[in-house]
Short mmCIF file of C-alpha atoms in Angstrom, two decimals:
data_model
loop_
_atom_site.label_atom_id
_atom_site.label_comp_id
_atom_site.label_asym_id
_atom_site.label_seq_id
_atom_site.Cartn_x
_atom_site.Cartn_y
_atom_site.Cartn_z
CA THR A 1 20.45 0.05 -32.46
CA ILE A 2 23.43 2.38 -31.62
CA ASN A 3 23.54 4.23 -28.68
CA GLU A 4 24.45 7.91 -29.86
CA GLU A 5 26.00 8.87 -26.57
CA THR A 6 27.88 5.68 -25.44
CA LYS A 7 28.32 4.20 -29.32
CA VAL A 8 27.50 0.97 -27.96
CA ILE A 9 25.27 -1.32 -29.88
CA GLU A 10 22.10 -2.39 -28.14
CA LEU A 11 20.35 -5.51 -29.16
CA ASN A 12 16.58 -5.77 -28.27
CA LYS A 13 15.24 -8.79 -29.71
CA ASN A 14 16.70 -12.29 -31.37
CA GLY A 15 17.89 -12.49 -34.88
CA GLU A 16 21.01 -11.88 -36.62
CA VAL A 17 22.81 -8.59 -37.13
CA THR A 18 25.51 -7.72 -39.42
CA ILE A 19 28.18 -5.30 -37.93
CA LYS A 20 30.74 -3.47 -40.32
CA VAL A 21 33.87 -2.52 -38.19
CA VAL A 22 35.60 0.36 -40.00
CA PHE A 23 39.03 1.82 -39.47
CA PRO A 24 39.80 4.78 -41.33
CA GLU A 25 42.80 5.36 -43.22
CA SER A 26 45.42 7.70 -41.26
CA THR A 27 49.12 8.93 -41.60
CA ASN A 28 50.48 5.48 -40.46
CA TYR A 29 47.60 3.19 -41.34
CA ASN A 30 45.79 2.09 -44.21
CA ALA A 31 41.94 1.75 -44.11
CA ASN A 32 40.43 -1.26 -43.49
CA SER A 33 36.93 -2.86 -42.78
CA LYS A 34 35.44 -6.00 -41.62
CA GLU A 35 31.66 -7.26 -41.56
CA VAL A 36 31.04 -9.83 -38.64
CA LYS A 37 27.72 -11.43 -38.15
CA LEU A 38 26.20 -11.37 -34.56
CA THR A 39 23.31 -13.96 -33.90
CA ILE A 40 21.04 -13.44 -30.79
CA ASN A 41 19.11 -16.49 -29.88
CA LEU A 42 16.09 -16.64 -27.43
CA ASP A 43 16.79 -17.52 -23.86
CA GLY A 44 15.12 -20.16 -21.93
CA LEU A 45 12.87 -19.56 -18.94
CA THR A 46 13.47 -21.17 -15.38
CA ALA A 47 11.95 -21.31 -12.39
CA GLU A 48 14.02 -18.35 -11.23
CA HIS A 49 12.24 -16.16 -13.66
CA PHE A 50 9.11 -16.28 -11.14
CA GLU A 51 8.22 -15.76 -7.66
CA LEU A 52 5.76 -17.94 -6.03
CA SER A 53 3.84 -17.04 -2.88
CA ASP A 54 0.46 -17.18 -0.96
CA ASN A 55 0.39 -21.05 -1.83
CA THR A 56 -0.66 -22.34 1.64
CA TYR A 57 -4.67 -22.32 2.41
CA THR A 58 -7.08 -24.27 4.37
CA TYR A 59 -9.89 -26.17 2.67
CA ASP A 60 -12.91 -24.31 2.53
CA ALA A 61 -14.78 -25.95 -0.77
CA THR A 62 -13.47 -22.97 -3.26
CA GLY A 63 -10.75 -23.28 -6.05
CA LYS A 64 -7.28 -21.94 -4.80
CA GLN A 65 -4.35 -20.49 -6.88
CA ALA A 66 -0.99 -19.64 -5.62
CA VAL A 67 0.49 -16.17 -6.57
CA ILE A 68 2.91 -16.34 -9.40
CA THR A 69 4.66 -13.04 -10.09
CA PRO A 70 6.87 -13.18 -13.47
CA LYS A 71 10.02 -11.21 -13.07
CA LEU A 72 9.86 -10.46 -16.65
CA GLN A 73 7.16 -8.51 -19.15
CA GLU A 74 4.93 -10.81 -21.05
CA VAL A 75 5.97 -9.27 -24.39
CA GLU A 76 9.53 -10.94 -23.43
CA THR A 77 8.08 -14.33 -22.24
CA GLY A 78 4.68 -14.56 -24.21
CA LYS A 79 1.28 -15.75 -22.77
CA ILE A 80 2.11 -17.82 -19.48
CA THR A 81 -0.27 -20.44 -18.29
CA THR A 82 -0.28 -21.78 -15.00
CA TYR A 83 -1.89 -25.33 -13.66
CA TYR A 84 -1.63 -27.81 -10.95
CA CYS A 85 -1.27 -31.25 -10.67
CA LYS A 86 -1.95 -33.37 -7.40
CA VAL A 87 0.91 -34.82 -5.87
CA THR A 88 0.84 -38.44 -4.52
CA ASN A 89 3.87 -40.04 -2.98
CA ASP A 90 6.03 -37.05 -4.30
CA THR A 91 4.96 -37.50 -7.81
CA PRO A 92 2.97 -35.17 -9.70
CA ASP A 93 -0.39 -36.60 -11.59
CA MET A 94 0.67 -34.64 -15.09
CA THR A 95 -2.59 -36.42 -16.68
CA ASN A 96 -4.80 -34.17 -14.61
CA LYS A 97 -4.09 -30.44 -14.93
CA LEU A 98 -5.98 -28.24 -12.55
CA ILE A 99 -6.81 -24.60 -13.10
CA ALA A 100 -7.64 -24.23 -9.23
CA PRO A 101 -7.50 -27.04 -6.96
CA VAL A 102 -10.54 -27.45 -4.48
CA ASN A 103 -9.55 -30.33 -2.39
CA ALA A 104 -7.31 -30.95 0.52
CA GLY A 105 -3.69 -31.99 -0.53
CA GLU A 106 -0.38 -30.98 -2.32
CA TYR A 107 -0.54 -29.71 -5.82
CA ALA A 108 2.87 -29.09 -8.06
CA VAL A 109 2.55 -25.68 -9.37
CA PHE A 110 3.37 -25.42 -13.13
CA VAL A 111 4.03 -22.83 -15.80
CA GLU A 112 4.22 -22.85 -19.63
CA ASN A 113 4.92 -20.02 -21.92
CA ALA A 114 4.08 -19.43 -25.67
CA GLY A 115 7.32 -17.74 -26.52
CA GLY A 116 7.98 -14.18 -26.64
CA THR A 117 10.42 -11.48 -28.24
CA LYS A 118 13.43 -12.73 -25.83
CA TYR A 119 12.49 -15.97 -24.37
CA GLN A 120 11.51 -19.20 -26.27
CA ALA A 121 8.66 -21.41 -25.53
CA VAL A 122 9.30 -24.21 -22.88
CA GLU A 123 9.28 -27.54 -24.14
CA THR A 124 8.74 -29.22 -20.55
CA PRO A 125 6.71 -27.25 -17.87
CA ILE A 126 8.58 -25.50 -15.48
CA LYS A 127 7.64 -26.72 -11.94
CA LEU A 128 7.56 -23.78 -9.49
CA GLY A 129 7.03 -25.32 -6.01
CA THR A 130 3.98 -26.63 -4.40
CA LEU A 131 0.67 -25.43 -3.40
CA THR A 132 -0.80 -26.89 -0.20
CA ILE A 133 -4.79 -27.18 0.76
CA ASN A 134 -4.67 -28.21 4.37
CA LYS A 135 -7.62 -30.12 5.81
CA ARG A 136 -10.09 -28.21 7.75
CA GLN A 137 -10.66 -28.69 11.45
CA VAL A 138 -13.89 -29.63 12.41
CA THR A 139 -16.13 -29.59 15.69
CA ILE A 140 -18.11 -32.53 16.70
CA THR A 141 -20.98 -31.94 19.15
CA ALA A 142 -22.89 -35.17 20.47
CA ASP A 143 -25.84 -35.47 22.95
CA ASP A 144 -25.39 -38.02 25.53
CA LYS A 145 -28.43 -40.44 25.52
CA THR A 146 -29.80 -42.88 28.32
CA SER A 147 -31.94 -46.15 27.31
CA VAL A 148 -33.46 -48.63 29.39
CA TYR A 149 -32.70 -52.36 28.75
CA ARG A 150 -35.14 -53.94 26.24
CA ASP A 151 -36.71 -50.67 25.22
CA ASN A 152 -35.94 -49.06 21.70
CA LEU A 153 -32.65 -47.11 22.19
CA ALA A 154 -32.74 -43.53 22.18
CA LYS A 155 -32.19 -41.93 18.72
CA LEU A 156 -28.51 -40.58 18.83
CA THR A 157 -28.02 -37.01 17.82
CA TYR A 158 -24.81 -35.08 16.86
CA THR A 159 -23.61 -32.30 14.82
CA ILE A 160 -20.46 -31.65 12.88
CA THR A 161 -19.44 -27.97 12.39
CA PRO A 162 -17.14 -27.20 9.59
CA GLY A 163 -16.09 -23.97 11.04
CA THR A 164 -15.73 -20.71 9.19
CA GLY A 165 -15.87 -20.35 5.41
CA LEU A 166 -18.56 -23.39 5.01
CA ASP A 167 -22.16 -22.80 5.58
CA LYS A 168 -23.39 -26.34 5.82
CA ALA A 169 -22.98 -28.29 9.08
CA LEU A 170 -23.57 -32.24 9.16
CA VAL A 171 -26.20 -33.56 11.13
CA GLY A 172 -27.33 -36.92 11.91
CA THR A 173 -26.56 -39.39 9.13
CA ASP A 174 -24.96 -36.68 6.80
CA LYS A 175 -21.72 -37.42 5.45
CA GLU A 176 -21.01 -34.48 3.14
#
């Protein structure tokens, strides 16, 4: 489109446009014109097109997701898909893509897009950073017991309280 005020050509999407430049005849110059073809290609998305926040949590048995804010409109980028991959020895496990990790650990945060009016679909997932789920601290309470030699041993009792957010305490021989 041509901005009528500035007479500047504004290109709003990818594709080809033919532009004809015309110089009108005057007293000292002959008229002339030239057509040129301008090709606009889709741009590629990078991590800089996104903002990653709220990416550190403490384990509470629920799925966690980082807040990912695209700096562009969806019509420009196409549908954006986010997933997480468990990181072991600084390497993300790309064979197991998670929507909302639950267990404590580090997860690489990736996005992909389907392509839009201004940005092409990504061929390689874009790594935005890391989602961290820290281990939860627990409180262990155990009662002291006394037994007499050769008698049956007193039954040991204990309680492990997982803290806020989990409704189950471990008691006795419970492990989970």
